[in-house]
Amino acid sequence: MPVPPNERRPDHPLDSQFIDRWSPRAFSPAPVPRDVLNTLFEAARWAPSCFNEQPWLFLVATEKDDLVRFGDLLSTGNQVWATRAPVLAFLFARRVFSHTGRPNRTFMFDCGAAWMSLALQACKLGLFAHAMAGFKREELYGELGVSPDDYEAICAIAIGSYGDVALLPPDVAAREKPNDRRPISSFVVYGRMGQDAGTEAADSAS
Amino acid sequence: MPVPPNERRPDHPLDSQFIDRWSPRAFSPAPVPRDVLNTLFEAARWAPSCFNEQPWLFLVATEKDDLVRFGDLLSTGNQVWATRAPVLAFLFARRVFSHTGRPNRTFMFDCGAAWMSLALQACKLGLFAHAMAGFKREELYGELGVSPDDYEAICAIAIGSYGDVALLPPDVAAREKPNDRRPISSFVVYGRMGQDAGTEAADSAS
């Protein structure tokens, strides 16, 4: 299936994987073999984390029954496209350090690094991974047997190859292309805030 | 300067960047040119985020005065090695959505994706980026002119090329090598928790 043109234009040279990766909604139902999934999770595995805690936990659906259960836990807006994906996952994070039981301030941050690794590895294999913050948080823990005392549910992830955009609802299909970003000058400040008067970031802090 | 041997052995094939990236403490003081830093932040720029909010803000020190100020804000344990790096940064995240002012549940997660992109891009250029959760949180906002109402300080980051491990304190030098990880079976569960009886992850949830 043809992938929409990627019209992203970086302002500075960078490795192409960072602009090649995006979050489509047109997924093909073609299965992703288990060995390929192993490679995606292997990439997530090597992400850095505070005290090497590795706070991530992925619950994964690849079989029909599980896909239905996982799909039912997505928000309605995500169900319209994500339930066609051959793989759905929920990413949870352990809230406390294993070795001390004390709160881990960076558990969400570290899981973001693991997620990015997975998404980039998917891209290297011609696949896409699309993370979703919209899911039924109240039902999720019980349905998936995860303790909300131990874990925080972060996002759902659809994984697969590109599919047929014509199968998306028209309003979803209309926004099916890689999105843009603010320039680095909007979020990089040299020195103190306000000192670096030339940047938009300094302005946006006021 | 010679980099310690990377003895990481993946369990599943993956793109080598994920095991090549690690967090050294022996940094060279050799400056990182501004155009190289632009490339690192350009990689962070293209990370995905909820509603494309791009909640990240990097305050960066490359000049002597700023490096001293930033270094003073690190924890003592990090100061012993990180203050040799030619670039120090603090990563902050905006807590609310720009377009609604409502809390953004994934701001830390999205910043983790941006951080990972930066770290991988650094690796592609023969540089290293090492994130630190240990810093003087109480002093940080005032010293750097960032509003704690708007932003959450996530981590400090040292950036540079590899340096002389002999300049590290002996106890720090002793652990100067890429660290290992738990296997994916410890954090990947197919189906519900407990259903996938063969995995360590299911066990560790009890």
mmCIF file of C-alpha atoms in Angstrom:
data_model
loop_
_atom_site.group_PDB
_atom_site.id
_atom_site.type_symbol
_atom_site.label_atom_id
_atom_site.label_comp_id
_atom_site.label_asym_id
_atom_site.label_seq_id
_atom_site.Cartn_x
_atom_site.Cartn_y
_atom_site.Cartn_z
ATOM 1 C CA MET A 1 0.000 0.000 0.000
ATOM 2 C CA PRO A 2 1.322 3.456 -0.845
ATOM 3 C CA VAL A 3 2.409 5.551 2.118
ATOM 4 C CA PRO A 4 1.475 9.265 1.943
ATOM 5 C CA PRO A 5 4.351 11.511 0.899
ATOM 6 C CA ASN A 6 6.484 12.662 3.796
ATOM 7 C CA GLU A 7 6.808 16.411 3.314
ATOM 8 C CA ARG A 8 8.773 17.020 6.478
ATOM 9 C CA ARG A 9 11.770 19.263 5.859
ATOM 10 C CA PRO A 10 14.317 19.427 8.673
ATOM 11 C CA ASP A 11 15.905 22.783 9.471
ATOM 12 C CA HIS A 12 19.203 21.085 10.325
ATOM 13 C CA PRO A 13 20.841 17.911 8.997
ATOM 14 C CA LEU A 14 19.885 14.809 10.961
ATOM 15 C CA ASP A 15 19.637 11.068 10.628
ATOM 16 C CA SER A 16 16.640 10.435 8.387
ATOM 17 C CA GLN A 17 15.026 7.947 10.789
ATOM 18 C CA PHE A 18 13.751 10.832 12.909
ATOM 19 C CA ILE A 19 11.688 12.366 10.129
ATOM 20 C CA ASP A 20 10.835 9.036 8.476
ATOM 21 C CA ARG A 21 9.079 7.888 11.654
ATOM 22 C CA TRP A 22 5.513 9.134 12.004
ATOM 23 C CA SER A 23 2.177 7.941 13.349
ATOM 24 C CA PRO A 24 -0.173 6.724 10.633
ATOM 25 C CA ARG A 25 -3.736 5.551 11.132
ATOM 26 C CA ALA A 26 -4.078 3.368 8.032
ATOM 27 C CA PHE A 27 -2.772 0.024 9.248
ATOM 28 C CA SER A 28 -2.758 -3.184 7.253
ATOM 29 C CA PRO A 29 -4.170 -6.193 9.120
ATOM 30 C CA ALA A 30 -1.218 -8.301 7.887
ATOM 31 C CA PRO A 31 0.239 -10.089 10.933
ATOM 32 C CA VAL A 32 3.591 -9.099 12.373
ATOM 33 C CA PRO A 33 5.639 -12.250 13.039
ATOM 34 C CA ARG A 34 6.697 -12.928 16.610
ATOM 35 C CA ASP A 35 10.396 -12.670 15.753
ATOM 36 C CA VAL A 36 9.807 -9.165 14.401
ATOM 37 C CA LEU A 37 7.996 -8.190 17.589
ATOM 38 C CA ASN A 38 10.921 -9.606 19.556
ATOM 39 C CA THR A 39 13.186 -7.208 17.672
ATOM 40 C CA LEU A 40 10.944 -4.244 18.489
ATOM 41 C CA PHE A 41 10.917 -5.082 22.200
ATOM 42 C CA GLU A 42 14.643 -5.779 22.111
ATOM 43 C CA ALA A 43 15.120 -2.177 20.980
ATOM 44 C CA ALA A 44 12.932 -0.933 23.838
ATOM 45 C CA ARG A 45 14.912 -3.128 26.214
ATOM 46 C CA TRP A 46 18.139 -1.177 25.740
ATOM 47 C CA ALA A 47 16.684 2.224 26.564
ATOM 48 C CA PRO A 48 18.358 4.036 29.452
ATOM 49 C CA SER A 49 16.517 4.476 32.734
ATOM 50 C CA CYS A 50 17.180 5.949 36.154
ATOM 51 C CA PHE A 51 19.258 3.440 38.187
ATOM 52 C CA ASN A 52 18.748 1.084 35.219
ATOM 53 C CA GLU A 53 15.310 0.362 36.672
ATOM 54 C CA GLN A 54 13.753 -0.499 33.269
ATOM 55 C CA PRO A 55 10.274 0.391 34.561
ATOM 56 C CA TRP A 56 8.447 -0.575 31.354
ATOM 57 C CA LEU A 57 5.858 -3.326 30.948
ATOM 58 C CA PHE A 58 4.216 -4.091 27.607
ATOM 59 C CA LEU A 59 0.991 -6.068 27.395
ATOM 60 C CA VAL A 60 0.575 -7.198 23.813
ATOM 61 C CA ALA A 61 -2.315 -8.517 21.730
ATOM 62 C CA THR A 62 -1.722 -10.444 18.506
ATOM 63 C CA GLU A 63 -4.468 -13.096 18.720
ATOM 64 C CA LYS A 64 -8.050 -12.313 17.775
ATOM 65 C CA ASP A 65 -9.544 -12.599 21.274
ATOM 66 C CA ASP A 66 -6.857 -10.385 22.744
ATOM 67 C CA LEU A 67 -7.128 -7.864 19.903
ATOM 68 C CA VAL A 68 -10.861 -7.529 20.547
ATOM 69 C CA ARG A 69 -10.289 -7.104 24.285
ATOM 70 C CA PHE A 70 -7.525 -4.560 23.772
ATOM 71 C CA GLY A 71 -9.452 -2.731 21.063
ATOM 72 C CA ASP A 72 -12.470 -2.381 23.339
ATOM 73 C CA LEU A 73 -10.244 -0.549 25.811
ATOM 74 C CA LEU A 74 -9.323 2.189 23.340
ATOM 75 C CA SER A 75 -11.187 5.463 23.160
ATOM 76 C CA THR A 76 -13.851 5.583 20.470
ATOM 77 C CA GLY A 77 -11.785 7.994 18.410
ATOM 78 C CA ASN A 78 -8.899 5.567 18.299
ATOM 79 C CA GLN A 79 -11.042 2.482 17.777
ATOM 80 C CA VAL A 80 -12.119 3.658 14.322
ATOM 81 C CA TRP A 81 -8.618 3.157 12.958
ATOM 82 C CA ALA A 82 -6.479 1.264 15.492
ATOM 83 C CA THR A 83 -8.609 -1.872 15.629
ATOM 84 C CA ARG A 84 -7.439 -2.763 12.116
ATOM 85 C CA ALA A 85 -3.825 -3.047 13.320
ATOM 86 C CA PRO A 86 -2.516 -6.619 13.718
ATOM 87 C CA VAL A 87 -0.801 -5.752 17.009
ATOM 88 C CA LEU A 88 -2.080 -3.662 19.885
ATOM 89 C CA ALA A 89 -0.115 -3.087 23.045
ATOM 90 C CA PHE A 90 -0.532 -1.198 26.294
ATOM 91 C CA LEU A 91 2.537 0.296 27.873
ATOM 92 C CA PHE A 92 2.585 0.432 31.662
ATOM 93 C CA ALA A 93 5.266 1.767 33.980
ATOM 94 C CA ARG A 94 6.236 0.607 37.432
ATOM 95 C CA ARG A 95 5.899 3.563 39.797
ATOM 96 C CA VAL A 96 8.524 2.651 42.395
ATOM 97 C CA PHE A 97 12.107 1.477 42.310
ATOM 98 C CA SER A 98 12.456 -2.294 42.593
ATOM 99 C CA HIS A 99 15.476 -2.086 44.870
ATOM 100 C CA THR A 100 14.098 0.436 47.370
ATOM 101 C CA GLY A 101 10.333 0.603 46.905
ATOM 102 C CA ARG A 102 10.645 4.385 46.788
ATOM 103 C CA PRO A 103 8.844 6.499 44.166
ATOM 104 C CA ASN A 104 10.615 6.702 40.826
ATOM 105 C CA ARG A 105 10.289 10.260 39.592
ATOM 106 C CA THR A 106 11.299 9.422 36.034
ATOM 107 C CA PHE A 107 9.272 6.299 35.325
ATOM 108 C CA MET A 108 7.202 8.003 32.634
ATOM 109 C CA PHE A 109 10.256 9.637 31.116
ATOM 110 C CA ASP A 110 12.179 6.374 30.955
ATOM 111 C CA CYS A 111 9.228 4.638 29.337
ATOM 112 C CA GLY A 112 9.191 7.397 26.743
ATOM 113 C CA ALA A 113 12.752 6.459 25.836
ATOM 114 C CA ALA A 114 11.780 2.781 25.527
ATOM 115 C CA TRP A 115 8.763 3.679 23.390
ATOM 116 C CA MET A 116 10.867 5.848 21.070
ATOM 117 C CA SER A 117 13.347 3.024 20.607
ATOM 118 C CA LEU A 118 10.539 0.651 19.690
ATOM 119 C CA ALA A 119 9.054 3.142 17.222
ATOM 120 C CA LEU A 120 12.398 3.797 15.532
ATOM 121 C CA GLN A 121 13.169 0.081 15.322
ATOM 122 C CA ALA A 122 9.746 -0.475 13.748
ATOM 123 C CA CYS A 123 10.569 2.175 11.166
ATOM 124 C CA LYS A 124 13.838 0.409 10.343
ATOM 125 C CA LEU A 125 11.782 -2.693 9.478
ATOM 126 C CA GLY A 126 9.266 -0.845 7.322
ATOM 127 C CA LEU A 127 6.646 -0.930 10.068
ATOM 128 C CA PHE A 128 4.892 1.809 11.982
ATOM 129 C CA ALA A 129 4.058 2.223 15.650
ATOM 130 C CA HIS A 130 1.444 4.756 16.741
ATOM 131 C CA ALA A 131 1.053 5.598 20.418
ATOM 132 C CA MET A 132 -2.333 6.695 21.768
ATOM 133 C CA ALA A 133 -3.120 8.432 25.020
ATOM 134 C CA GLY A 134 -6.851 7.877 24.506
ATOM 135 C CA PHE A 135 -8.020 4.703 26.243
ATOM 136 C CA LYS A 136 -10.466 3.631 28.941
ATOM 137 C CA ARG A 137 -8.286 4.105 31.970
ATOM 138 C CA GLU A 138 -10.904 3.016 34.505
ATOM 139 C CA GLU A 139 -11.524 -0.337 32.867
ATOM 140 C CA LEU A 140 -8.003 -1.053 31.709
ATOM 141 C CA TYR A 141 -6.388 -2.356 34.864
ATOM 142 C CA GLY A 142 -9.135 -4.792 35.705
ATOM 143 C CA GLU A 143 -9.523 -6.050 32.151
ATOM 144 C CA LEU A 144 -5.816 -6.663 31.767
ATOM 145 C CA GLY A 145 -5.112 -7.894 35.294
ATOM 146 C CA VAL A 146 -2.614 -5.161 36.100
ATOM 147 C CA SER A 147 -2.425 -3.630 39.560
ATOM 148 C CA PRO A 148 -2.975 0.141 39.530
ATOM 149 C CA ASP A 149 -1.052 0.301 42.800
ATOM 150 C CA ASP A 150 2.076 -0.956 41.078
ATOM 151 C CA TYR A 151 1.729 0.297 37.533
ATOM 152 C CA GLU A 152 0.667 3.432 35.704
ATOM 153 C CA ALA A 153 -0.947 2.925 32.301
ATOM 154 C CA ILE A 154 0.763 5.280 29.867
ATOM 155 C CA CYS A 155 -0.456 4.623 26.358
ATOM 156 C CA ALA A 156 -1.764 2.151 23.840
ATOM 157 C CA ILE A 157 0.353 1.376 20.790
ATOM 158 C CA ALA A 158 -0.777 0.137 17.374
ATOM 159 C CA ILE A 159 1.904 -1.693 15.401
ATOM 160 C CA GLY A 160 1.875 -2.949 11.828
ATOM 161 C CA SER A 161 2.595 -2.172 8.210
ATOM 162 C CA TYR A 162 0.898 0.537 6.213
ATOM 163 C CA GLY A 163 -2.613 -0.156 5.011
ATOM 164 C CA ASP A 164 -5.358 1.227 2.839
ATOM 165 C CA VAL A 165 -6.155 4.839 3.603
ATOM 166 C CA ALA A 166 -9.460 4.438 1.721
ATOM 167 C CA LEU A 167 -10.700 2.248 4.555
ATOM 168 C CA LEU A 168 -10.397 5.090 7.059
ATOM 169 C CA PRO A 169 -13.387 7.307 7.837
ATOM 170 C CA PRO A 170 -13.125 10.436 5.634
ATOM 171 C CA ASP A 171 -12.326 12.800 8.517
ATOM 172 C CA VAL A 172 -9.523 10.507 9.687
ATOM 173 C CA ALA A 173 -8.190 9.962 6.167
ATOM 174 C CA ALA A 174 -8.051 13.734 5.669
ATOM 175 C CA ARG A 175 -5.326 14.132 8.281
ATOM 176 C CA GLU A 176 -3.340 11.043 7.235
ATOM 177 C CA LYS A 177 0.113 12.505 6.714
ATOM 178 C CA PRO A 178 3.243 13.172 8.762
ATOM 179 C CA ASN A 179 2.719 16.245 10.931
ATOM 180 C CA ASP A 180 5.072 19.196 11.385
ATOM 181 C CA ARG A 181 6.953 20.579 14.363
ATOM 182 C CA ARG A 182 7.934 23.903 15.903
ATOM 183 C CA PRO A 183 11.548 24.941 15.161
ATOM 184 C CA ILE A 184 14.287 24.185 17.666
ATOM 185 C CA SER A 185 14.522 27.896 18.463
ATOM 186 C CA SER A 186 11.152 27.495 20.192
ATOM 187 C CA PHE A 187 12.486 24.996 22.736
ATOM 188 C CA VAL A 188 16.263 25.448 23.011
ATOM 189 C CA VAL A 189 17.599 28.239 25.204
ATOM 190 C CA TYR A 190 21.314 28.833 25.743
ATOM 191 C CA GLY A 191 21.977 29.932 29.316
ATOM 192 C CA ARG A 192 19.227 31.130 31.642
ATOM 193 C CA MET A 193 15.659 31.637 30.546
ATOM 194 C CA GLY A 194 15.274 35.210 29.326
ATOM 195 C CA GLN A 195 19.035 35.639 28.910
ATOM 196 C CA ASP A 196 18.955 34.202 25.401
ATOM 197 C CA ALA A 197 16.786 37.032 24.091
ATOM 198 C CA GLY A 198 16.869 35.927 20.487
ATOM 199 C CA THR A 199 14.863 32.762 20.915
ATOM 200 C CA GLU A 200 11.170 32.155 20.753
ATOM 201 C CA ALA A 201 11.504 29.842 23.742
ATOM 202 C CA ALA A 202 12.495 32.782 25.928
ATOM 203 C CA ASP A 203 9.456 34.664 24.698
ATOM 204 C CA SER A 204 7.061 31.790 25.204
ATOM 205 C CA ALA A 205 8.056 31.536 28.853
ATOM 206 C CA SER A 206 6.621 34.925 29.624
ATOM 207 C CA MET B 1 40.371 8.451 23.658
ATOM 208 C CA PRO B 2 39.583 4.737 23.751
ATOM 209 C CA VAL B 3 35.998 3.863 24.613
ATOM 210 C CA PRO B 4 35.517 0.837 26.917
ATOM 211 C CA PRO B 5 34.536 -2.334 25.076
ATOM 212 C CA ASN B 6 30.798 -2.695 24.629
ATOM 213 C CA GLU B 7 30.029 -6.220 25.794
ATOM 214 C CA ARG B 8 26.292 -5.960 25.345
ATOM 215 C CA ARG B 9 24.873 -8.984 23.552
ATOM 216 C CA PRO B 10 21.304 -8.631 22.302
ATOM 217 C CA ASP B 11 18.999 -11.633 22.594
ATOM 218 C CA HIS B 12 17.265 -10.719 19.322
ATOM 219 C CA PRO B 13 18.575 -8.983 16.200
ATOM 220 C CA LEU B 14 18.167 -5.214 16.284
ATOM 221 C CA ASP B 15 19.586 -2.050 14.823
ATOM 222 C CA SER B 16 23.002 -1.616 16.432
ATOM 223 C CA GLN B 17 22.344 1.990 17.500
ATOM 224 C CA PHE B 18 20.312 0.751 20.457
ATOM 225 C CA ILE B 19 23.175 -1.178 22.006
ATOM 226 C CA ASP B 20 25.872 1.222 20.829
ATOM 227 C CA ARG B 21 24.246 4.035 22.819
ATOM 228 C CA TRP B 22 25.196 4.080 26.480
ATOM 229 C CA SER B 23 25.845 6.600 29.255
ATOM 230 C CA PRO B 24 29.545 7.144 29.907
ATOM 231 C CA ARG B 25 31.011 9.363 32.610
ATOM 232 C CA ALA B 26 34.414 10.031 31.039
ATOM 233 C CA PHE B 27 33.723 13.072 28.903
ATOM 234 C CA SER B 28 36.284 15.003 26.929
ATOM 235 C CA PRO B 29 36.147 18.781 27.430
ATOM 236 C CA ALA B 30 36.487 19.270 23.642
ATOM 237 C CA PRO B 31 33.741 21.706 22.571
ATOM 238 C CA VAL B 32 30.751 20.528 20.563
ATOM 239 C CA PRO B 33 30.137 22.984 17.704
ATOM 240 C CA ARG B 34 26.798 24.767 17.605
ATOM 241 C CA ASP B 35 25.831 23.163 14.293
ATOM 242 C CA VAL B 36 26.291 19.722 15.851
ATOM 243 C CA LEU B 37 24.090 20.726 18.785
ATOM 244 C CA ASN B 38 21.512 21.969 16.292
ATOM 245 C CA THR B 39 21.459 18.485 14.782
ATOM 246 C CA LEU B 40 20.931 16.881 18.201
ATOM 247 C CA PHE B 41 18.003 19.176 19.009
ATOM 248 C CA GLU B 42 16.619 18.712 15.509
ATOM 249 C CA ALA B 43 16.393 14.985 16.271
ATOM 250 C CA ALA B 44 14.577 15.723 19.546
ATOM 251 C CA ARG B 45 12.274 18.076 17.661
ATOM 252 C CA TRP B 46 10.722 15.310 15.578
ATOM 253 C CA ALA B 47 9.723 13.105 18.503
ATOM 254 C CA PRO B 48 6.025 12.291 18.715
ATOM 255 C CA SER B 49 3.911 13.810 21.473
ATOM 256 C CA CYS B 50 0.301 13.793 22.568
ATOM 257 C CA PHE B 51 -1.673 16.246 20.380
ATOM 258 C CA ASN B 52 1.729 17.175 18.906
ATOM 259 C CA GLU B 53 2.215 19.355 21.985
ATOM 260 C CA GLN B 54 6.027 19.088 21.909
ATOM 261 C CA PRO B 55 6.235 19.821 25.643
ATOM 262 C CA TRP B 56 10.046 19.810 25.814
ATOM 263 C CA LEU B 57 12.290 22.730 26.746
ATOM 264 C CA PHE B 58 16.085 22.442 26.796
ATOM 265 C CA LEU B 59 18.226 24.942 28.657
ATOM 266 C CA VAL B 60 21.781 24.522 27.436
ATOM 267 C CA ALA B 61 25.204 25.581 28.714
ATOM 268 C CA THR B 62 28.220 25.730 26.409
ATOM 269 C CA GLU B 63 29.981 28.872 27.702
ATOM 270 C CA LYS B 64 32.160 28.786 30.802
ATOM 271 C CA ASP B 65 29.907 30.904 33.019
ATOM 272 C CA ASP B 66 26.853 28.873 32.118
ATOM 273 C CA LEU B 67 28.692 25.576 32.541
ATOM 274 C CA VAL B 68 29.716 26.595 36.056
ATOM 275 C CA ARG B 69 26.154 27.638 36.900
ATOM 276 C CA PHE B 70 24.662 24.461 35.453
ATOM 277 C CA GLY B 71 27.334 22.259 37.055
ATOM 278 C CA ASP B 72 26.634 23.759 40.469
ATOM 279 C CA LEU B 73 23.036 22.597 40.098
ATOM 280 C CA LEU B 74 23.983 18.940 39.702
ATOM 281 C CA SER B 75 24.066 16.538 42.618
ATOM 282 C CA THR B 76 27.508 16.052 44.132
ATOM 283 C CA GLY B 77 27.697 12.532 42.747
ATOM 284 C CA ASN B 78 27.172 13.773 39.227
ATOM 285 C CA GLN B 79 29.405 16.823 39.597
ATOM 286 C CA VAL B 80 32.513 14.651 39.958
ATOM 287 C CA TRP B 81 32.275 13.537 36.328
ATOM 288 C CA ALA B 82 29.689 15.653 34.491
ATOM 289 C CA THR B 83 31.366 19.008 35.026
ATOM 290 C CA ARG B 84 34.093 17.976 32.570
ATOM 291 C CA ALA B 85 31.560 17.734 29.737
ATOM 292 C CA PRO B 86 31.603 20.618 27.239
ATOM 293 C CA VAL B 87 27.808 20.794 27.148
ATOM 294 C CA LEU B 88 25.332 20.549 30.000
ATOM 295 C CA ALA B 89 21.609 20.830 29.535
ATOM 296 C CA PHE B 90 18.502 20.693 31.670
ATOM 297 C CA LEU B 91 15.390 19.223 30.172
ATOM 298 C CA PHE B 92 12.091 20.681 31.339
ATOM 299 C CA ALA B 93 8.558 19.756 30.327
ATOM 300 C CA ARG B 94 5.501 21.951 30.076
ATOM 301 C CA ARG B 95 2.810 20.489 32.330
ATOM 302 C CA VAL B 96 -0.309 21.643 30.492
ATOM 303 C CA PHE B 97 -1.485 21.644 26.910
ATOM 304 C CA SER B 98 -0.856 24.927 25.108
ATOM 305 C CA HIS B 99 -4.185 24.861 23.320
ATOM 306 C CA THR B 100 -6.409 24.131 26.323
ATOM 307 C CA GLY B 101 -4.395 24.818 29.475
ATOM 308 C CA ARG B 102 -5.471 21.414 30.766
ATOM 309 C CA PRO B 103 -3.030 18.978 32.390
ATOM 310 C CA ASN B 104 -1.004 16.909 29.952
ATOM 311 C CA ARG B 105 -0.778 13.405 31.351
ATOM 312 C CA THR B 106 2.041 12.350 29.034
ATOM 313 C CA PHE B 107 4.392 15.313 29.237
ATOM 314 C CA MET B 108 7.134 13.287 30.901
ATOM 315 C CA PHE B 109 6.632 10.395 28.500
ATOM 316 C CA ASP B 110 6.814 12.602 25.440
ATOM 317 C CA CYS B 111 9.982 14.240 26.737
ATOM 318 C CA GLY B 112 11.461 10.767 27.134
ATOM 319 C CA ALA B 113 10.914 10.226 23.413
ATOM 320 C CA ALA B 114 12.625 13.536 22.607
ATOM 321 C CA TRP B 115 15.530 12.693 24.913
ATOM 322 C CA MET B 116 15.988 9.274 23.307
ATOM 323 C CA SER B 117 16.062 10.828 19.862
ATOM 324 C CA LEU B 118 18.736 13.269 20.991
ATOM 325 C CA ALA B 119 20.814 10.489 22.542
ATOM 326 C CA LEU B 120 20.606 8.291 19.448
ATOM 327 C CA GLN B 121 21.454 11.193 17.157
ATOM 328 C CA ALA B 122 24.463 11.965 19.366
ATOM 329 C CA CYS B 123 25.582 8.355 18.992
ATOM 330 C CA LYS B 124 25.325 8.632 15.206
ATOM 331 C CA LEU B 125 27.818 11.516 15.390
ATOM 332 C CA GLY B 126 30.270 9.708 17.661
ATOM 333 C CA LEU B 127 29.115 11.669 20.701
ATOM 334 C CA PHE B 128 27.506 10.582 23.942
ATOM 335 C CA ALA B 129 24.629 11.995 25.946
ATOM 336 C CA HIS B 130 24.161 10.978 29.570
ATOM 337 C CA ALA B 131 20.954 11.909 31.393
ATOM 338 C CA MET B 132 21.006 12.469 35.156
ATOM 339 C CA ALA B 133 18.085 12.558 37.552
ATOM 340 C CA GLY B 134 20.329 13.834 40.339
ATOM 341 C CA PHE B 135 20.238 17.630 40.547
ATOM 342 C CA LYS B 136 19.313 20.365 43.002
ATOM 343 C CA ARG B 137 15.642 20.626 42.265
ATOM 344 C CA GLU B 138 14.919 23.351 44.823
ATOM 345 C CA GLU B 139 17.516 25.741 43.445
ATOM 346 C CA LEU B 140 17.145 24.897 39.787
ATOM 347 C CA TYR B 141 14.089 26.906 38.816
ATOM 348 C CA GLY B 142 15.260 30.126 40.393
ATOM 349 C CA GLU B 143 18.810 29.821 39.102
ATOM 350 C CA LEU B 144 17.669 29.169 35.552
ATOM 351 C CA GLY B 145 14.677 31.523 35.531
ATOM 352 C CA VAL B 146 12.131 28.803 34.778
ATOM 353 C CA SER B 147 8.669 28.901 36.328
ATOM 354 C CA PRO B 148 7.918 25.772 38.380
ATOM 355 C CA ASP B 149 4.228 26.471 37.801
ATOM 356 C CA ASP B 150 4.652 25.975 34.082
ATOM 357 C CA TYR B 151 7.490 23.497 33.818
ATOM 358 C CA GLU B 152 8.664 20.319 35.488
ATOM 359 C CA ALA B 153 12.429 19.775 35.606
ATOM 360 C CA ILE B 154 13.099 16.242 34.385
ATOM 361 C CA CYS B 155 16.819 15.679 34.082
ATOM 362 C CA ALA B 156 20.218 17.109 33.388
ATOM 363 C CA ILE B 157 22.104 15.913 30.323
ATOM 364 C CA ALA B 158 25.862 15.863 29.727
ATOM 365 C CA ILE B 159 26.871 15.875 26.063
ATOM 366 C CA GLY B 160 30.278 15.452 24.470
ATOM 367 C CA SER B 161 32.838 13.074 23.066
ATOM 368 C CA TYR B 162 34.543 10.350 25.045
ATOM 369 C CA GLY B 163 37.302 11.416 27.393
ATOM 370 C CA ASP B 164 39.999 10.062 29.635
ATOM 371 C CA VAL B 165 38.695 7.484 32.071
ATOM 372 C CA ALA B 166 41.880 7.946 34.148
ATOM 373 C CA LEU B 167 40.596 11.378 35.155
ATOM 374 C CA LEU B 168 37.542 9.886 36.874
ATOM 375 C CA PRO B 169 37.594 9.113 40.591
ATOM 376 C CA PRO B 170 38.514 5.421 41.000
ATOM 377 C CA ASP B 171 35.051 4.342 42.195
ATOM 378 C CA VAL B 172 33.442 6.055 39.198
ATOM 379 C CA ALA B 173 36.012 4.684 36.757
ATOM 380 C CA ALA B 174 35.362 1.165 38.064
ATOM 381 C CA ARG B 175 31.806 1.156 36.696
ATOM 382 C CA GLU B 176 32.653 2.863 33.404
ATOM 383 C CA LYS B 177 31.178 0.434 30.895
ATOM 384 C CA PRO B 178 27.849 -0.143 29.141
ATOM 385 C CA ASN B 179 25.387 -1.744 31.541
ATOM 386 C CA ASP B 180 23.149 -4.745 30.923
ATOM 387 C CA ARG B 181 19.387 -5.221 30.810
ATOM 388 C CA ARG B 182 16.727 -7.718 31.839
ATOM 389 C CA PRO B 183 15.466 -9.917 28.951
ATOM 390 C CA ILE B 184 12.319 -8.951 27.077
ATOM 391 C CA SER B 185 10.511 -11.899 28.688
ATOM 392 C CA SER B 186 10.641 -9.901 31.929
ATOM 393 C CA PHE B 187 8.579 -7.008 30.524
ATOM 394 C CA VAL B 188 6.553 -8.335 27.568
ATOM 395 C CA VAL B 189 3.302 -10.196 28.271
ATOM 396 C CA TYR B 190 1.034 -11.506 25.517
ATOM 397 C CA GLY B 191 -2.605 -11.154 26.522
ATOM 398 C CA ARG B 192 -3.699 -10.441 30.085
ATOM 399 C CA MET B 193 -1.329 -10.363 33.011
ATOM 400 C CA GLY B 194 -1.109 -13.851 34.460
ATOM 401 C CA GLN B 195 -2.528 -15.416 31.292
ATOM 402 C CA ASP B 196 0.926 -15.645 29.728
ATOM 403 C CA ALA B 197 2.207 -18.016 32.394
ATOM 404 C CA GLY B 198 5.577 -18.604 30.772
ATOM 405 C CA THR B 199 6.944 -15.113 31.251
ATOM 406 C CA GLU B 200 8.863 -13.628 34.099
ATOM 407 C CA ALA B 201 6.788 -10.478 33.738
ATOM 408 C CA ALA B 202 3.701 -12.362 34.838
ATOM 409 C CA ASP B 203 5.587 -13.620 37.863
ATOM 410 C CA SER B 204 7.002 -10.262 38.829
ATOM 411 C CA ALA B 205 3.510 -8.781 38.974
ATOM 412 C CA SER B 206 2.505 -10.964 41.872
#
